[in-house]
Coordinates of C-alpha atoms in Angstrom, one line a residue:
X1 CA 75.4 44.2 63.0
X2 CA 74.2 42.6 59.8
X3 CA 77.9 41.6 59.0
X4 CA 78.2 39.9 62.3
X5 CA 74.9 38.0 61.7
X6 CA 76.3 36.9 58.3
X7 CA 79.5 35.6 59.9
X8 CA 77.6 33.9 62.7
X9 CA 75.4 32.3 60.1
X10 CA 78.4 31.1 58.1
X11 CA 80.0 29.6 61.1
X12 CA 76.7 27.9 61.9
X13 CA 76.7 26.2 58.6
X14 CA 80.3 25.0 58.9
X15 CA 79.5 23.8 62.4
X16 CA 76.5 21.8 61.0
X17 CA 78.8 20.0 58.4
X18 CA 81.3 18.9 61.0
X19 CA 79.0 18.0 63.9
X20 CA 78.7 14.3 64.4
X21 CA 74.9 14.4 65.0
X22 CA 73.2 16.5 62.3
X23 CA 70.0 16.9 64.3
X24 CA 68.3 20.1 64.9
X25 CA 69.1 20.1 68.6
X26 CA 72.8 19.5 67.9
X27 CA 72.7 22.3 65.4
X28 CA 71.3 24.7 67.8
X29 CA 73.9 23.8 70.4
X30 CA 76.7 24.4 68.0
X31 CA 75.2 27.8 67.1
X32 CA 74.6 28.6 70.8
X33 CA 78.3 27.6 71.5
X34 CA 79.4 30.4 69.3
X35 CA 76.9 32.8 70.9
X36 CA 77.6 31.6 74.4
X37 CA 74.0 30.1 74.8
X38 CA 72.5 26.7 75.3
X39 CA 68.9 25.4 75.5
X40 CA 67.3 24.5 78.7
X41 CA 67.8 25.3 82.3
X42 CA 70.0 23.3 84.6
X43 CA 71.3 23.6 88.2
X44 CA 74.8 24.8 88.7
X45 CA 75.8 21.4 90.0
X46 CA 74.7 19.8 86.8
X47 CA 76.7 22.3 84.6
X48 CA 80.3 21.6 83.4
X49 CA 83.1 23.3 85.4
X50 CA 86.8 24.0 84.7
X51 CA 89.0 21.6 86.9
X52 CA 92.0 24.0 86.6
X53 CA 93.3 27.1 85.0
X54 CA 94.8 27.1 81.6
X55 CA 98.6 27.5 82.1
X56 CA 100.4 30.1 80.2
X57 CA 103.0 28.7 77.8
X58 CA 106.4 30.2 76.9
X59 CA 108.1 28.6 73.8
X60 CA 110.9 29.4 71.5
X61 CA 110.2 30.1 67.9
X62 CA 110.2 26.9 65.9
X63 CA 109.2 24.7 68.7
X64 CA 105.8 23.2 69.6
X65 CA 103.3 24.7 72.1
X66 CA 100.6 22.8 74.0
X67 CA 97.5 24.4 75.7
X68 CA 95.4 22.2 78.0
X69 CA 91.7 22.7 79.0
X70 CA 90.3 20.4 81.6
X71 CA 86.5 20.3 82.1
X72 CA 84.7 18.2 84.6
X73 CA 81.0 17.1 84.2
X74 CA 81.0 18.1 80.5
X75 CA 78.2 15.6 79.6
X76 CA 76.6 16.6 76.3
X77 CA 78.1 20.2 76.2
X78 CA 80.7 21.1 73.7
X79 CA 84.2 22.6 74.0
X80 CA 85.7 25.0 71.6
X81 CA 89.2 26.7 71.2
X82 CA 89.1 30.4 70.0
X83 CA 91.9 32.8 69.2
X84 CA 91.1 35.9 71.3
X85 CA 92.7 38.7 69.5
X86 CA 91.4 37.7 66.0
X87 CA 88.2 36.0 67.2
X88 CA 89.2 33.0 65.1
X89 CA 87.4 29.7 65.9
X90 CA 90.2 27.0 66.0
X91 CA 88.2 24.0 67.0
X92 CA 84.7 22.9 68.0
X93 CA 84.5 19.8 70.2
X94 CA 86.4 17.1 68.3
X95 CA 86.7 18.9 65.0
X96 CA 89.4 21.4 63.9
X97 CA 87.8 24.4 62.2
X98 CA 90.9 26.6 61.3
X99 CA 92.7 26.1 58.1
X100 CA 96.1 26.5 59.7
X101 CA 97.8 23.3 59.1
X102 CA 100.1 23.6 62.2
X103 CA 97.1 23.6 64.7
X104 CA 95.7 20.2 65.7
X105 CA 93.4 18.9 68.5
X106 CA 93.6 16.0 70.9
X107 CA 91.5 15.0 73.8
X108 CA 91.3 12.4 76.6
X109 CA 88.3 10.8 78.4
X110 CA 86.0 13.6 77.3
X111 CA 87.6 15.6 79.9
X112 CA 91.0 17.0 78.8
X113 CA 91.1 19.0 75.6
X114 CA 94.6 19.8 74.1
X115 CA 95.4 22.4 71.4
X116 CA 98.6 21.8 69.7
X117 CA 100.5 24.4 67.8
X118 CA 103.5 23.0 65.8
X119 CA 106.5 24.9 64.8
X120 CA 105.4 28.0 66.6
X121 CA 105.9 31.4 64.8
X122 CA 105.8 34.9 66.2
X123 CA 102.3 35.4 64.7
X124 CA 101.1 32.7 67.2
X125 CA 101.9 34.9 70.2
X126 CA 98.7 35.9 72.1
X127 CA 95.7 34.8 74.1
X128 CA 93.7 31.5 73.5
X129 CA 90.2 30.8 74.9
X130 CA 88.7 27.5 75.8
X131 CA 84.9 27.9 75.8
X132 CA 82.0 25.6 77.0
X133 CA 78.6 26.3 75.4
X134 CA 76.7 26.7 78.7
X135 CA 74.2 29.5 79.4
X136 CA 75.9 31.8 80.2
X137 CA 79.1 30.7 78.4
X138 CA 82.0 29.5 80.5
X139 CA 85.6 30.1 79.4
X140 CA 89.2 30.2 80.5
X141 CA 92.2 31.8 78.7
X142 CA 95.9 31.0 78.4
X143 CA 98.7 33.0 76.9
X144 CA 101.2 31.8 74.4
X145 CA 104.5 33.6 74.7
X146 CA 106.8 33.1 71.7
X147 CA 110.4 34.1 72.4
X148 CA 113.0 34.5 69.7
X149 CA 116.7 34.1 70.5
X150 CA 118.9 37.0 69.5
X151 CA 120.4 37.3 66.1
X152 CA 122.9 39.8 64.8
X153 CA 121.8 41.9 61.8
X154 CA 124.9 41.5 59.6
X155 CA 124.1 44.3 57.1
X156 CA 123.8 46.8 60.0
X157 CA 126.8 45.7 61.9
X158 CA 130.4 46.8 61.5
X159 CA 133.0 44.7 59.8
X160 CA 136.8 44.5 60.2
X161 CA 138.4 47.9 60.1
X162 CA 141.8 49.3 59.6
X163 CA 142.4 52.9 60.8
X164 CA 145.2 55.3 61.4
X165 CA 146.4 56.1 64.9
X166 CA 144.8 59.1 66.6
X167 CA 141.7 59.0 64.4
X168 CA 138.1 58.5 65.8
X169 CA 136.5 55.1 65.3
X170 CA 132.9 53.9 65.7
X171 CA 131.8 50.3 65.8
X172 CA 128.1 49.5 65.5
X173 CA 126.2 46.3 66.2
X174 CA 122.5 45.7 65.6
X175 CA 120.5 42.7 66.9
X176 CA 117.0 41.5 66.7
X177 CA 115.0 39.0 68.9
X178 CA 112.2 38.8 71.4
X179 CA 112.4 40.1 74.1
X180 CA 114.6 42.9 72.6
X181 CA 118.2 41.9 73.0
X182 CA 120.7 43.5 75.2
X183 CA 124.0 44.4 73.3
X184 CA 127.5 44.9 74.6
X185 CA 131.1 45.1 73.5
X186 CA 134.2 43.6 75.0
X187 CA 137.6 42.5 73.8
X188 CA 138.1 39.0 72.6
X189 CA 141.3 38.6 74.7
X190 CA 139.6 39.8 77.9
X191 CA 141.7 42.9 78.3
X192 CA 140.1 46.1 79.5
X193 CA 139.1 48.8 77.0
X194 CA 140.4 52.4 77.4
X195 CA 137.1 54.1 76.9
X196 CA 136.3 57.8 77.6
X197 CA 139.4 58.1 79.8
X198 CA 138.4 55.0 81.8
X199 CA 139.5 51.4 81.7
X200 CA 136.4 49.3 81.4
X201 CA 135.9 45.5 80.7
X202 CA 132.5 46.0 78.9
X203 CA 130.9 48.7 77.0
X204 CA 127.0 48.7 77.0
X205 CA 125.0 49.4 73.9
X206 CA 125.0 48.9 70.2
X207 CA 127.7 51.6 69.6
X208 CA 131.4 51.5 70.6
X209 CA 132.9 55.0 69.9
X210 CA 136.6 55.5 70.4
X211 CA 138.2 58.9 70.4
X212 CA 141.9 59.2 69.3
X213 CA 142.5 55.5 68.9
X214 CA 145.9 54.2 69.8
X215 CA 147.8 51.0 69.2
X216 CA 146.7 49.8 72.6
X217 CA 143.1 49.6 71.1
X218 CA 144.3 47.2 68.4
X219 CA 142.7 43.7 68.6
X220 CA 139.5 41.8 68.1
X221 CA 136.2 42.9 69.5
X222 CA 133.1 40.9 70.2
X223 CA 129.6 42.3 69.9
X224 CA 127.4 40.1 72.2
X225 CA 123.6 40.0 72.0
X226 CA 121.5 38.2 74.7
X227 CA 117.9 38.4 75.8
X228 CA 117.6 35.5 78.2
X229 CA 116.7 33.1 75.4
X230 CA 119.5 30.7 74.6
X231 CA 121.7 30.8 72.8
X232 CA 123.4 34.2 73.0
X233 CA 125.1 35.3 69.8
X234 CA 128.3 37.3 69.0
X235 CA 130.0 39.0 66.1
X236 CA 133.7 39.3 65.9
X237 CA 135.1 42.7 64.5
X238 CA 138.9 43.0 64.0
X239 CA 140.3 46.5 64.6
X240 CA 143.8 47.2 63.2
X241 CA 145.6 50.6 64.0
X242 CA 148.3 51.7 61.6
X243 CA 151.4 53.6 62.7
X244 CA 155.0 54.0 61.5
X245 CA 157.8 52.0 63.2
X246 CA 159.2 53.0 66.6
X247 CA 162.0 51.3 68.3
X248 CA 163.8 51.1 71.7
X249 CA 167.2 49.8 72.6
X250 CA 167.8 48.3 76.1
X251 CA 171.6 48.9 75.9
X252 CA 173.1 51.4 73.5
X253 CA 176.6 50.5 74.7
X254 CA 177.9 46.9 74.9
X255 CA 181.3 45.6 75.9
X256 CA 183.0 42.4 74.8
X257 CA 186.5 41.0 74.9
X258 CA 188.4 39.2 72.1
X259 CA 187.0 35.7 71.6
X260 CA 183.6 36.3 73.4
X261 CA 180.2 35.9 72.1
X262 CA 177.9 39.0 72.4
X263 CA 174.3 39.6 71.8
X264 CA 172.7 43.0 70.7
X265 CA 169.0 43.6 71.3
X266 CA 166.4 45.9 69.7
X267 CA 162.7 46.2 70.2
X268 CA 160.3 47.7 67.6
X269 CA 156.7 48.4 67.2
X270 CA 154.9 48.9 63.8
X271 CA 151.7 48.2 61.9
X272 CA 151.7 47.1 59.2
X273 CA 154.4 44.8 60.1
X274 CA 157.8 46.2 59.5
X275 CA 160.8 44.8 57.6
X276 CA 163.7 44.6 60.2
X277 CA 167.4 44.1 59.5
X278 CA 170.9 44.9 60.9
X279 CA 173.7 46.9 59.4
X280 CA 177.4 47.6 60.2
X281 CA 178.6 51.1 60.7
X282 CA 179.7 51.1 57.1
X283 CA 176.1 50.5 56.1
X284 CA 176.6 46.8 55.0
X285 CA 173.5 44.7 55.7
X286 CA 174.1 41.9 58.0
X287 CA 170.8 40.2 57.7
X288 CA 167.5 40.5 55.9
X289 CA 164.5 38.5 57.0
X290 CA 163.3 36.9 60.2
X291 CA 166.0 34.4 60.8
X292 CA 169.5 33.9 59.4
X293 CA 172.3 31.8 60.8
X294 CA 175.9 31.9 59.8
X295 CA 179.4 31.2 61.2
X296 CA 179.8 34.7 62.4
X297 CA 176.3 36.2 63.0
X298 CA 172.9 34.9 64.1
X299 CA 170.0 37.1 63.8
X300 CA 166.5 36.3 65.1
X301 CA 163.3 38.4 64.9
X302 CA 160.3 37.3 67.1
X303 CA 156.8 38.8 66.4
X304 CA 154.2 39.4 69.1
X305 CA 151.3 41.4 67.7
X306 CA 152.6 44.7 66.5
X307 CA 155.7 44.2 68.7
X308 CA 158.9 42.7 67.3
X309 CA 162.1 41.6 69.2
X310 CA 165.3 41.7 67.3
X311 CA 168.5 40.0 68.4
X312 CA 171.9 39.9 66.7
X313 CA 174.4 37.4 68.1
X314 CA 178.1 38.0 67.2
X315 CA 180.3 34.9 67.7
X316 CA 184.0 34.9 68.7
X317 CA 184.4 38.7 68.6
X318 CA 187.5 39.8 66.9
X319 CA 189.2 43.3 66.5
X320 CA 187.3 44.0 63.4
X321 CA 184.0 43.4 65.1
X322 CA 184.2 46.5 67.4
X323 CA 182.3 49.5 66.3
X324 CA 178.7 50.5 65.8
X325 CA 175.8 48.4 64.6
X326 CA 172.4 49.6 63.5
X327 CA 169.0 48.0 63.8
X328 CA 166.5 49.2 61.2
X329 CA 162.7 48.9 60.9
X330 CA 160.7 50.1 57.9
X331 CA 157.0 49.8 56.8
X332 CA 154.7 51.6 54.3
X333 CA 154.3 54.5 56.7
X334 CA 158.0 55.2 57.4
X335 CA 161.1 53.9 59.0
X336 CA 163.4 54.2 61.9
X337 CA 166.8 52.9 63.3
X338 CA 168.8 52.8 66.4
X339 CA 172.6 52.5 67.0
X340 CA 174.4 50.2 69.4
X341 CA 178.1 50.6 69.9
X342 CA 180.3 47.6 70.7
X343 CA 183.5 48.4 72.6
X344 CA 186.4 46.2 73.6
X345 CA 186.9 45.4 77.2
X346 CA 189.9 43.5 78.9
X347 CA 189.6 39.9 79.1
X348 CA 189.1 38.5 82.5
X349 CA 192.3 37.3 84.2
X350 CA 192.5 33.5 84.7
X351 CA 195.1 33.9 87.5
X352 CA 194.8 35.2 91.1
X353 CA 193.9 38.9 91.2
X354 CA 196.2 39.6 94.2
X355 CA 199.2 41.8 93.1
X356 CA 202.6 40.3 93.9
X357 CA 204.9 42.5 96.0
X358 CA 206.9 44.9 93.8
X359 CA 210.6 45.4 94.6
X360 CA 213.1 48.0 93.4
X361 CA 216.9 47.5 93.3
X362 CA 219.1 50.2 94.8
X363 CA 222.9 50.3 94.3
X364 CA 225.0 51.9 97.0
X365 CA 228.8 52.7 96.2
X366 CA 231.9 53.1 98.4
X367 CA 234.9 55.3 97.8
X368 CA 236.4 52.3 95.8
X369 CA 234.9 51.0 92.6
X370 CA 234.2 47.6 94.1
X371 CA 230.6 46.2 93.4
X372 CA 228.8 45.0 96.3
X373 CA 225.7 42.6 96.3
X374 CA 222.7 44.6 95.8
X375 CA 219.8 44.3 98.2
X376 CA 216.1 44.6 97.5
X377 CA 213.4 46.4 99.5
X378 CA 209.8 47.3 98.8
X379 CA 209.2 50.6 97.1
X380 CA 208.1 53.2 99.5
X381 CA 206.4 56.1 97.6
X382 CA 206.3 58.2 100.5
X383 CA 209.6 58.0 102.3
X384 CA 213.1 57.4 100.9
X385 CA 216.0 57.2 103.3
X386 CA 219.5 58.3 102.2
X387 CA 221.8 57.1 104.9
X388 CA 225.2 58.3 103.4
X389 CA 225.5 62.1 103.5
X390 CA 228.6 61.9 101.3
X391 CA 226.5 60.3 98.4
X392 CA 224.3 62.6 96.3
X393 CA 221.5 60.8 94.3
X394 CA 222.0 63.2 91.4
X395 CA 225.7 63.4 91.1
X396 CA 227.0 60.3 93.0
X397 CA 229.9 61.0 95.6
X398 CA 230.2 64.4 97.1
X399 CA 233.4 65.0 95.4
X400 CA 231.6 65.0 92.1
X401 CA 229.2 67.7 93.0
X402 CA 229.7 71.1 91.3
X403 CA 231.1 73.9 93.3
X404 CA 228.5 75.6 95.4
X405 CA 226.0 72.8 95.0
X406 CA 224.3 71.8 98.2
X407 CA 224.1 68.1 99.0
X408 CA 220.7 66.5 98.3
X409 CA 220.2 64.9 101.6
X410 CA 216.6 64.9 102.7
X411 CA 215.8 64.1 106.2
X412 CA 214.1 60.8 107.0
X413 CA 210.4 60.9 106.7
X414 CA 210.4 63.6 104.0
X415 CA 208.0 62.9 101.3
X416 CA 208.7 62.8 97.6
X417 CA 207.1 66.1 97.0
X418 CA 209.0 67.7 99.8
X419 CA 212.3 66.3 98.3
X420 CA 211.4 67.8 94.9
X421 CA 210.9 71.2 96.4
X422 CA 214.2 71.0 98.2
X423 CA 215.9 70.0 95.0
X424 CA 214.5 72.8 93.1
X425 CA 215.4 75.3 95.9
X426 CA 219.0 73.9 95.8
X427 CA 219.3 74.3 92.1
X428 CA 218.0 77.8 92.3
X429 CA 220.5 78.6 95.1
X430 CA 223.4 77.2 92.9
X431 CA 222.5 79.7 90.2
X432 CA 222.3 82.6 92.6
X433 CA 225.6 81.9 94.4
X434 CA 228.1 83.1 91.6
X435 CA 226.2 86.3 91.3
X436 CA 226.4 86.9 95.1
X437 CA 230.1 86.3 95.1
X438 CA 230.7 88.8 92.5

């Protein structure tokens, strides 16, 4: 109690110095203001009254705050501003008591009393009381809420990472602010994240833990912190996944005719970026680098992230160009290759594709050696007609057949296979006849 009395006495002395009227009556009023007392007795209608409540104020750190205390019928009574939690007297009537240079006072018509807090800091958060030194003391309170926009704690947040495929990765993001920020992770390109077996757009929380990371996880990730106080903030973390080259070939067999231009294609995936080139089947390198043009070959390699599209164009294909071609991809983790075979195909015909009728010439002879004009007829692969029984197709006229040889006279409508069978049977019979005769 003695300590409190000492403090009150000290405040009384300070109040005496700053009060406009240094009379004993005014000094007692200043002292009673702090104690919540005043001299004399008055009716309630004669006493000051608060015209309105003190409005709570929410302000971002670094900005200015204003608290208003409106009192009707103040008359000779005094108004004071007090910090509730620390019991610090900030002002008494028209005088600022606190030594805080950021706090000032303004008033209007002896009715409105304004407490100004410049460049608000988090320590200014709390309750403020406006007092009138009536007996008993009258007061109203208002709260100053100091909000702080989120901020990423750099030293506690992950930086860019390079990891091997199939390893486990943990990204961490720490943020501060008031109220406490909400933290989430998402991909910068807007794609979903394969997370714990699910495809999600956002991962809540400060930690992003990926098990058995794959190349599909490669990209830039954003850690976003927000707490309703603008602006929200984010931190970009680049995640790179290393893996040896892999390739795929759309067509392993290509065909081209002499004089044609042909294009071979090959798709590769690798990180770090691979060195890609083409070779012939003899192992000769065709191209090295991203783009080379020449009279014979044109090679182009187009990058898209860890994907690379390889194209080899061969102009005016010649006989020496047919064979195998190999696309090769190599990086620091390994290499791979694929083979494409180029075969020759017939050139497309520039004339009509309808086959003209095919004719065979047959010569028929009489007993005399006179030549008659030959006649033409379409080949009939199924039926051949021999209309002269004295003419054998193997030996000519019947007189020239060996003894015992049967004439080769198939019947009309007999197929070629049937004629062949008859001919073989005839030959076999000619061999057996001499033995039978003996």
